Coordinates of N, CA, C and O in Angstrom, one line a residue:
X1084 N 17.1 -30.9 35.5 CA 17.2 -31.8 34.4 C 16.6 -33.1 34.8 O 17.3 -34.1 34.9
X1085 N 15.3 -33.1 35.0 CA 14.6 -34.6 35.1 C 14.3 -35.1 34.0 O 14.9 -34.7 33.0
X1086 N 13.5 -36.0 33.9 CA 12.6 -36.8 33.0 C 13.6 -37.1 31.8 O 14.7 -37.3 32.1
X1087 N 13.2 -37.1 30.7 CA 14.5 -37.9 29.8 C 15.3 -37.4 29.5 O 16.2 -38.1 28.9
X1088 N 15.6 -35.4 29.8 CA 16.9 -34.9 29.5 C 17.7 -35.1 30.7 O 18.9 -34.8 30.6
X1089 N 17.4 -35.6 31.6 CA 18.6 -35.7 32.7 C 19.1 -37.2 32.6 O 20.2 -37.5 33.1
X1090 N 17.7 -38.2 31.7 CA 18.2 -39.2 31.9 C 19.1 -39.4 30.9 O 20.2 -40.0 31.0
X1091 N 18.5 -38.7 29.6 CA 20.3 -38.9 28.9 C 21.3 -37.9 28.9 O 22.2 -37.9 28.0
X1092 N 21.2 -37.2 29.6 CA 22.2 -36.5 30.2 C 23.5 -37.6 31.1 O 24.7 -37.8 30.9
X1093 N 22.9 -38.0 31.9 CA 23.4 -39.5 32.8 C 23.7 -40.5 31.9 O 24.8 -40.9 32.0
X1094 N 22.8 -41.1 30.9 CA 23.6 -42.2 29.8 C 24.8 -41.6 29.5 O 25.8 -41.8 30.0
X1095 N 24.5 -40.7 28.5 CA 25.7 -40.1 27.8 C 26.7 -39.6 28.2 O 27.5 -39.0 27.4
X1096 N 27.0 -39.7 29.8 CA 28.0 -39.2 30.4 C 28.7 -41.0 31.2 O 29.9 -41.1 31.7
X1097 N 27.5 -42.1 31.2 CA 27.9 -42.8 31.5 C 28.8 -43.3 30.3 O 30.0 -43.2 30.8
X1098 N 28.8 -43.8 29.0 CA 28.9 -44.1 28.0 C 30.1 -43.3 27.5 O 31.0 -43.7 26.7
X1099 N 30.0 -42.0 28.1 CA 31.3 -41.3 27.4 C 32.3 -41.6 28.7 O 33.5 -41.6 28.5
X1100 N 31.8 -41.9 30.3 CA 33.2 -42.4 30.8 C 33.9 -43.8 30.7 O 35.1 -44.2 30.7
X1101 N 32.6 -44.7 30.5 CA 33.1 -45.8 29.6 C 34.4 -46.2 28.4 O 35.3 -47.0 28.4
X1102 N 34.0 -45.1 27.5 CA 34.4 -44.8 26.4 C 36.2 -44.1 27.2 O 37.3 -44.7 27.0
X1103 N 36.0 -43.0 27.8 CA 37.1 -42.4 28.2 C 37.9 -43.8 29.4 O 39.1 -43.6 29.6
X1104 N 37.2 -45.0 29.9 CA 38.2 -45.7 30.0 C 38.8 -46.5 29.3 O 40.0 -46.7 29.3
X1105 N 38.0 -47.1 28.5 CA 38.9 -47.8 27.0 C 40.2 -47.2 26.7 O 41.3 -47.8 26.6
X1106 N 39.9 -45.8 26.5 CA 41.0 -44.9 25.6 C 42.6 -45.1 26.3 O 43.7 -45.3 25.8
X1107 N 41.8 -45.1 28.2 CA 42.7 -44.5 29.2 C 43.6 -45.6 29.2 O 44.8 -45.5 29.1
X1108 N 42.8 -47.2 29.4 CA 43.5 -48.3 29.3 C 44.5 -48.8 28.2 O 45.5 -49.5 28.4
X1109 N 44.0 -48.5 27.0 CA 44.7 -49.0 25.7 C 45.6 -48.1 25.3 O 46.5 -48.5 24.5
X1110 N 45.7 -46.9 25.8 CA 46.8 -46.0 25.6 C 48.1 -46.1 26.6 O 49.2 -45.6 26.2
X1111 N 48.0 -46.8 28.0 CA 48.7 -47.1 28.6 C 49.5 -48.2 28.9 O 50.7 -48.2 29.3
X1112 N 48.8 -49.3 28.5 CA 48.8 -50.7 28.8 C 50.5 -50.9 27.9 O 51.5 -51.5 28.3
X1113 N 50.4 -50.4 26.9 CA 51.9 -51.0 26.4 C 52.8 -50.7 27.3 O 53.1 -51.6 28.0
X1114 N 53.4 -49.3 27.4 CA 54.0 -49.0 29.2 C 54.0 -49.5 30.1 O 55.0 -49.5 30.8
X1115 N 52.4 -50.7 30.5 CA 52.7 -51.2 31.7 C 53.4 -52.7 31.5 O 53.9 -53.4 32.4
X1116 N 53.2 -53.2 30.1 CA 53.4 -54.2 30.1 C 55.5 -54.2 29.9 O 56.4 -54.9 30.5
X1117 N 55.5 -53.4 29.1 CA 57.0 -53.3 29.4 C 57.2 -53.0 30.9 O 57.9 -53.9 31.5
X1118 N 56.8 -51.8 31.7 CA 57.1 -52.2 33.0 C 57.5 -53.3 33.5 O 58.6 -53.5 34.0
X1119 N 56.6 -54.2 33.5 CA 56.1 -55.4 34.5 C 57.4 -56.5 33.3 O 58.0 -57.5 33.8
X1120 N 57.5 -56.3 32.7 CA 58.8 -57.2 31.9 C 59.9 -56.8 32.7 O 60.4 -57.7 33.4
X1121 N 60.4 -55.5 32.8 CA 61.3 -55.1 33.3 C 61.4 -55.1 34.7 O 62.4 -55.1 35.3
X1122 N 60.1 -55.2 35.3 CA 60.5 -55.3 36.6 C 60.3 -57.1 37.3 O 60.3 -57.4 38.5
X1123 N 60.3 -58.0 36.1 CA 60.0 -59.4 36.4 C 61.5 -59.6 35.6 O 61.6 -60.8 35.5
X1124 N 62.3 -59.1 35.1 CA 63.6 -59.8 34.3 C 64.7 -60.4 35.7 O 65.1 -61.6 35.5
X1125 N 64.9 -60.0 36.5 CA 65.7 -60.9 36.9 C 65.2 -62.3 37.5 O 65.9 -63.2 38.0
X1126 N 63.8 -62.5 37.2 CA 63.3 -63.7 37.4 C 63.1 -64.3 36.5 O 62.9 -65.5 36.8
X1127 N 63.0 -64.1 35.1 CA 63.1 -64.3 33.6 C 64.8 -64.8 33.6 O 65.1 -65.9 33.1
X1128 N 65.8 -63.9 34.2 CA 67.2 -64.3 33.8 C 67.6 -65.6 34.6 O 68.3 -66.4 34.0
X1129 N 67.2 -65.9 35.9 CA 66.9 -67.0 36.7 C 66.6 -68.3 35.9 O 67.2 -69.3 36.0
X1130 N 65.3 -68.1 34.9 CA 65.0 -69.3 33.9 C 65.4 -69.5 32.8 O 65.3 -70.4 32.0
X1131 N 66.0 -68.4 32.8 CA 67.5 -68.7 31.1 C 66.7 -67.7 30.3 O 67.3 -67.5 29.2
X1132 N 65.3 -67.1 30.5 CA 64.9 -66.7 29.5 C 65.5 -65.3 29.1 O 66.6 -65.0 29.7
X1133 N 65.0 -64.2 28.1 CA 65.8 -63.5 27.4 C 65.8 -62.1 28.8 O 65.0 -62.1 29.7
X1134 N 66.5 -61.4 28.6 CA 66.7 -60.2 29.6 C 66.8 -58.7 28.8 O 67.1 -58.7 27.6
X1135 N 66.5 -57.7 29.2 CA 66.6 -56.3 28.7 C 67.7 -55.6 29.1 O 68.3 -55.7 30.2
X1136 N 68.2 -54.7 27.9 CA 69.0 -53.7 28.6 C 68.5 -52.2 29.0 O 69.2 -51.3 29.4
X1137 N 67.3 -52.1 28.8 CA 66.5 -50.9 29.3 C 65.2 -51.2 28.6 O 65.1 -52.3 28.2
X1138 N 64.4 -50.3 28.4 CA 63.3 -49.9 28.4 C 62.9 -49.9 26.5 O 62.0 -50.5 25.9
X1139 N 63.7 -49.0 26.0 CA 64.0 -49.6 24.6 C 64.2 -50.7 24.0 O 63.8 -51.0 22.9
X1140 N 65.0 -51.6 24.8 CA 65.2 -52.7 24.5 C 64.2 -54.0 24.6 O 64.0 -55.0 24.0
X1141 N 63.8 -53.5 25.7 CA 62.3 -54.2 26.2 C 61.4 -54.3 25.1 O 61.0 -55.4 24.7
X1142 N 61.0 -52.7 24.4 CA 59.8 -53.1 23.2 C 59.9 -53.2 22.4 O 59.0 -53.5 21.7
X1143 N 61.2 -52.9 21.9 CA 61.8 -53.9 20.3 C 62.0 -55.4 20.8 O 61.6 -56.3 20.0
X1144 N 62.4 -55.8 21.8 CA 62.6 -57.5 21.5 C 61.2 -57.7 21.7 O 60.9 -58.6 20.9
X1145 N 60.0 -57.3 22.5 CA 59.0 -57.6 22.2 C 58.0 -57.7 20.9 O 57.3 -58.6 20.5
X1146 N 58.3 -56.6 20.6 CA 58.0 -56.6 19.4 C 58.5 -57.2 18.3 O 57.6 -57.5 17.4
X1147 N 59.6 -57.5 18.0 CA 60.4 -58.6 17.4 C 60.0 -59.7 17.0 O 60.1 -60.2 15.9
X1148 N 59.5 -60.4 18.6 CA 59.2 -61.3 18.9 C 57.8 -62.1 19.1 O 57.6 -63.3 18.8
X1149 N 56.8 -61.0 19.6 CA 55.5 -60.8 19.9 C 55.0 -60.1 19.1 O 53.8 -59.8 19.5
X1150 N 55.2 -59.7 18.2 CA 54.9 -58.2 17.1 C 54.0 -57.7 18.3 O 53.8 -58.0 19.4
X1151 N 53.3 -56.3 17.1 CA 52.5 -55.2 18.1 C 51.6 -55.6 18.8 O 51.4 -54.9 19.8
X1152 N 50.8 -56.9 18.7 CA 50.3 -57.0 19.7 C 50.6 -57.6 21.3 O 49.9 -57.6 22.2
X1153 N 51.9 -58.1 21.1 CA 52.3 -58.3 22.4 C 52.9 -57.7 23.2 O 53.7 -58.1 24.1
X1154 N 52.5 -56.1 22.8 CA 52.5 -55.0 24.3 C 51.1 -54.8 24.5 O 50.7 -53.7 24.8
X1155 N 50.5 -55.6 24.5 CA 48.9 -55.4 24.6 C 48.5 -56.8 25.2 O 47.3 -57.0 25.6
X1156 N 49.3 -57.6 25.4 CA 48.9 -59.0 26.6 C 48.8 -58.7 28.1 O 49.7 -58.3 28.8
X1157 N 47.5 -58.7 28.3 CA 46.9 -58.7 29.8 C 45.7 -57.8 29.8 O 45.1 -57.5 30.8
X1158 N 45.2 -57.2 28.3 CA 44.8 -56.1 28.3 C 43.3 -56.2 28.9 O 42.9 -55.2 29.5
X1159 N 42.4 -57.5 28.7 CA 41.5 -57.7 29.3 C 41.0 -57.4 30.5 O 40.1 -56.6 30.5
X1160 N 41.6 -58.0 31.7 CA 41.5 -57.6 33.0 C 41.2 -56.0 33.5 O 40.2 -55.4 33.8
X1161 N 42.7 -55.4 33.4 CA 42.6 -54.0 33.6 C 40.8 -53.0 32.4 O 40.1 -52.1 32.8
X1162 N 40.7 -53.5 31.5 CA 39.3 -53.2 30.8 C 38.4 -53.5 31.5 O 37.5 -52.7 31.4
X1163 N 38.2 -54.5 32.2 CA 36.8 -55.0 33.0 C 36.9 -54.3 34.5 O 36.0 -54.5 35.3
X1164 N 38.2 -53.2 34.8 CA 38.0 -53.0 36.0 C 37.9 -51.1 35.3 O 37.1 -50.5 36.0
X1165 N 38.3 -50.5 34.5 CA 38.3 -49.4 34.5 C 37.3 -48.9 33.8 O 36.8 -47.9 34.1
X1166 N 36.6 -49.7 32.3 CA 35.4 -49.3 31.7 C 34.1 -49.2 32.7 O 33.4 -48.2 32.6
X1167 N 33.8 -50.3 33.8 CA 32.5 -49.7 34.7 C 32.8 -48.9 35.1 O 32.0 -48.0 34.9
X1168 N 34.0 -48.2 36.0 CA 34.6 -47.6 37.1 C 34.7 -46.3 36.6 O 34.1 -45.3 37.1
X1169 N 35.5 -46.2 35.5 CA 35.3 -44.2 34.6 C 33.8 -44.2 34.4 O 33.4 -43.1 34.5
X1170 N 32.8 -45.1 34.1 CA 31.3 -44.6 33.5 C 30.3 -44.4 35.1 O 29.5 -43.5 35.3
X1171 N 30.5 -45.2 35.9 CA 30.3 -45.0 37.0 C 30.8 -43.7 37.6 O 30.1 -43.0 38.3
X1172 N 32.1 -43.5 37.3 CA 32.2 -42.1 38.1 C 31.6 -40.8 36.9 O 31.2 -39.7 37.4
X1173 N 31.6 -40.9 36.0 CA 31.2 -39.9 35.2 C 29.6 -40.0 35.1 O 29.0 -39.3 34.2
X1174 N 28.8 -40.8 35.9 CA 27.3 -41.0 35.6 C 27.5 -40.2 36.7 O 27.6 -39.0 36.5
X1175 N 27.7 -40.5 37.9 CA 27.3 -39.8 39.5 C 27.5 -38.4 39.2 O 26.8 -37.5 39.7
X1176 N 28.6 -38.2 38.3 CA 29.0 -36.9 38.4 C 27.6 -36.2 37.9 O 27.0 -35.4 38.7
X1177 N 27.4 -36.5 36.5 CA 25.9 -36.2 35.8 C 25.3 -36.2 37.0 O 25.1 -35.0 37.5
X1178 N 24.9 -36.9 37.6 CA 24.0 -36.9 38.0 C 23.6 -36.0 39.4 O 22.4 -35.9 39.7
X1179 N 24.8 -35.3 40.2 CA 25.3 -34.5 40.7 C 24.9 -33.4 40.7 O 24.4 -32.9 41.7
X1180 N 25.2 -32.7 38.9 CA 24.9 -31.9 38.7 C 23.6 -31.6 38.2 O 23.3 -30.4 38.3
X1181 N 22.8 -32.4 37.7 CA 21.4 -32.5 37.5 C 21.0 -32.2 38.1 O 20.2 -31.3 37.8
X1182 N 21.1 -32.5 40.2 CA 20.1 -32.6 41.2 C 20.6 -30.9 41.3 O 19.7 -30.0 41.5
X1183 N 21.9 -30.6 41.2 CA 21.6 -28.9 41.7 C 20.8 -28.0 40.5 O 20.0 -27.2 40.9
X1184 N 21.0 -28.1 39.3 CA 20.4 -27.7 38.3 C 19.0 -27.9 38.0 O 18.4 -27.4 37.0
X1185 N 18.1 -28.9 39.0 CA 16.7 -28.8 39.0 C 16.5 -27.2 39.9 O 15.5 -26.4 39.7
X1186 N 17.5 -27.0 40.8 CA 16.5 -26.0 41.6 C 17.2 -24.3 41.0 O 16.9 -23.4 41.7
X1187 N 17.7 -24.0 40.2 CA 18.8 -23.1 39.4 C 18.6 -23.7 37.7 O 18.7 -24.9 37.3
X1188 N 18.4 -22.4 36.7 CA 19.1 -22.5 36.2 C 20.4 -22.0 35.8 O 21.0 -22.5 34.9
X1189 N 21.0 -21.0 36.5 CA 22.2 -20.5 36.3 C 23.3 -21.5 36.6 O 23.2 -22.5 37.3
X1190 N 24.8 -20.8 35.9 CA 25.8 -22.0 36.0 C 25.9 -22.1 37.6 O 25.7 -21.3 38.5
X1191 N 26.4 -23.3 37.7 CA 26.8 -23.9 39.1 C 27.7 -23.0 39.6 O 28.4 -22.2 38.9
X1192 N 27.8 -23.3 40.9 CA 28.6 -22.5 41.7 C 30.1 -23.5 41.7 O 30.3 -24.4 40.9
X1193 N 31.0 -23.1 42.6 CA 32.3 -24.1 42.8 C 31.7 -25.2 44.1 O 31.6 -26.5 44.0
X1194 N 31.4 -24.7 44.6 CA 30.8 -25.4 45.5 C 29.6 -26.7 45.1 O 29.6 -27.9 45.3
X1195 N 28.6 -25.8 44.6 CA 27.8 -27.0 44.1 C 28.9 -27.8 43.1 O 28.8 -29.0 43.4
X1196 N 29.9 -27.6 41.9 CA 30.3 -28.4 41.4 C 31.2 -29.4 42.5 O 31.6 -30.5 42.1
X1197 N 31.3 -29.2 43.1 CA 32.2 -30.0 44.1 C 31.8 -31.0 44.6 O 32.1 -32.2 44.4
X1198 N 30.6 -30.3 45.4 CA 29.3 -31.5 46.0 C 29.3 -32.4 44.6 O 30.1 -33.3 44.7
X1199 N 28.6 -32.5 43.4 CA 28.2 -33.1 42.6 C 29.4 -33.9 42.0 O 28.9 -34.8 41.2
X1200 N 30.4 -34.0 42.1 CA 31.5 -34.7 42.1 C 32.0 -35.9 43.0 O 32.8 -36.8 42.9
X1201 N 31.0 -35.4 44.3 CA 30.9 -36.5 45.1 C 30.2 -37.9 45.0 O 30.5 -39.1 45.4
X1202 N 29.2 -37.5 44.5 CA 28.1 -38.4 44.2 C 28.6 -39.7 43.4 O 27.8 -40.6 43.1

């Protein structure tokens, strides 16, 4: 797969791990932000501020409080480290399989898919 089918073979796998890190981050992030509440409350109760009685309670008073988007504060950062990082590993991967698939066309072996995983 050279010349422009391999090359967008490699976009399109860049772009879709891109894409698969967005998803990965914005689907998690509320979770972590309640985490990181709950595991910073007794330094919150220290400054008088409000405290949780679990995990539930955590994203109703946030939400309450912060409505829906404030389980989504910090969301920036973690985006700028996982959108290159999923598209980067899902381009190598492409691209992996490309270099065994110039000399074969039949499906990859386990092996060659392994190698190509490395990349």
């Amino acid at each position: 797969m050279t010349g422009s089918n391999g090359g967008d073979m490699t976009l399109h796998s860049f772009i879709a791990g891109g894409v698969g890190g967005v998803c990965s981050v914005v689907s998690g992030h509320p979770l972590d932000t309640i985490k990181v509440r709950l595991q910073t409350m007794h330094q919150a109760k220290a400054r008088g501020q409000r405290t949780f009685t679990g995990l539930s309670d955590c994203a109703m008073q946030t939400f309450r409080h912060e409505g829906f988007l404030g389980l989504f504060k910090g969301l920036v950062p973690p985006l700028l480290a996982a959108v290159p990082s999923n598209a980067m590993f899902f381009m190598g991967s492409a691209f992996g399989r490309s270099f065994f698939s110039n000399r074969q066309e039949e499906e990859l072996s386990n092996r060659q898919l392994y190698i190509s995983g490395c990349f």
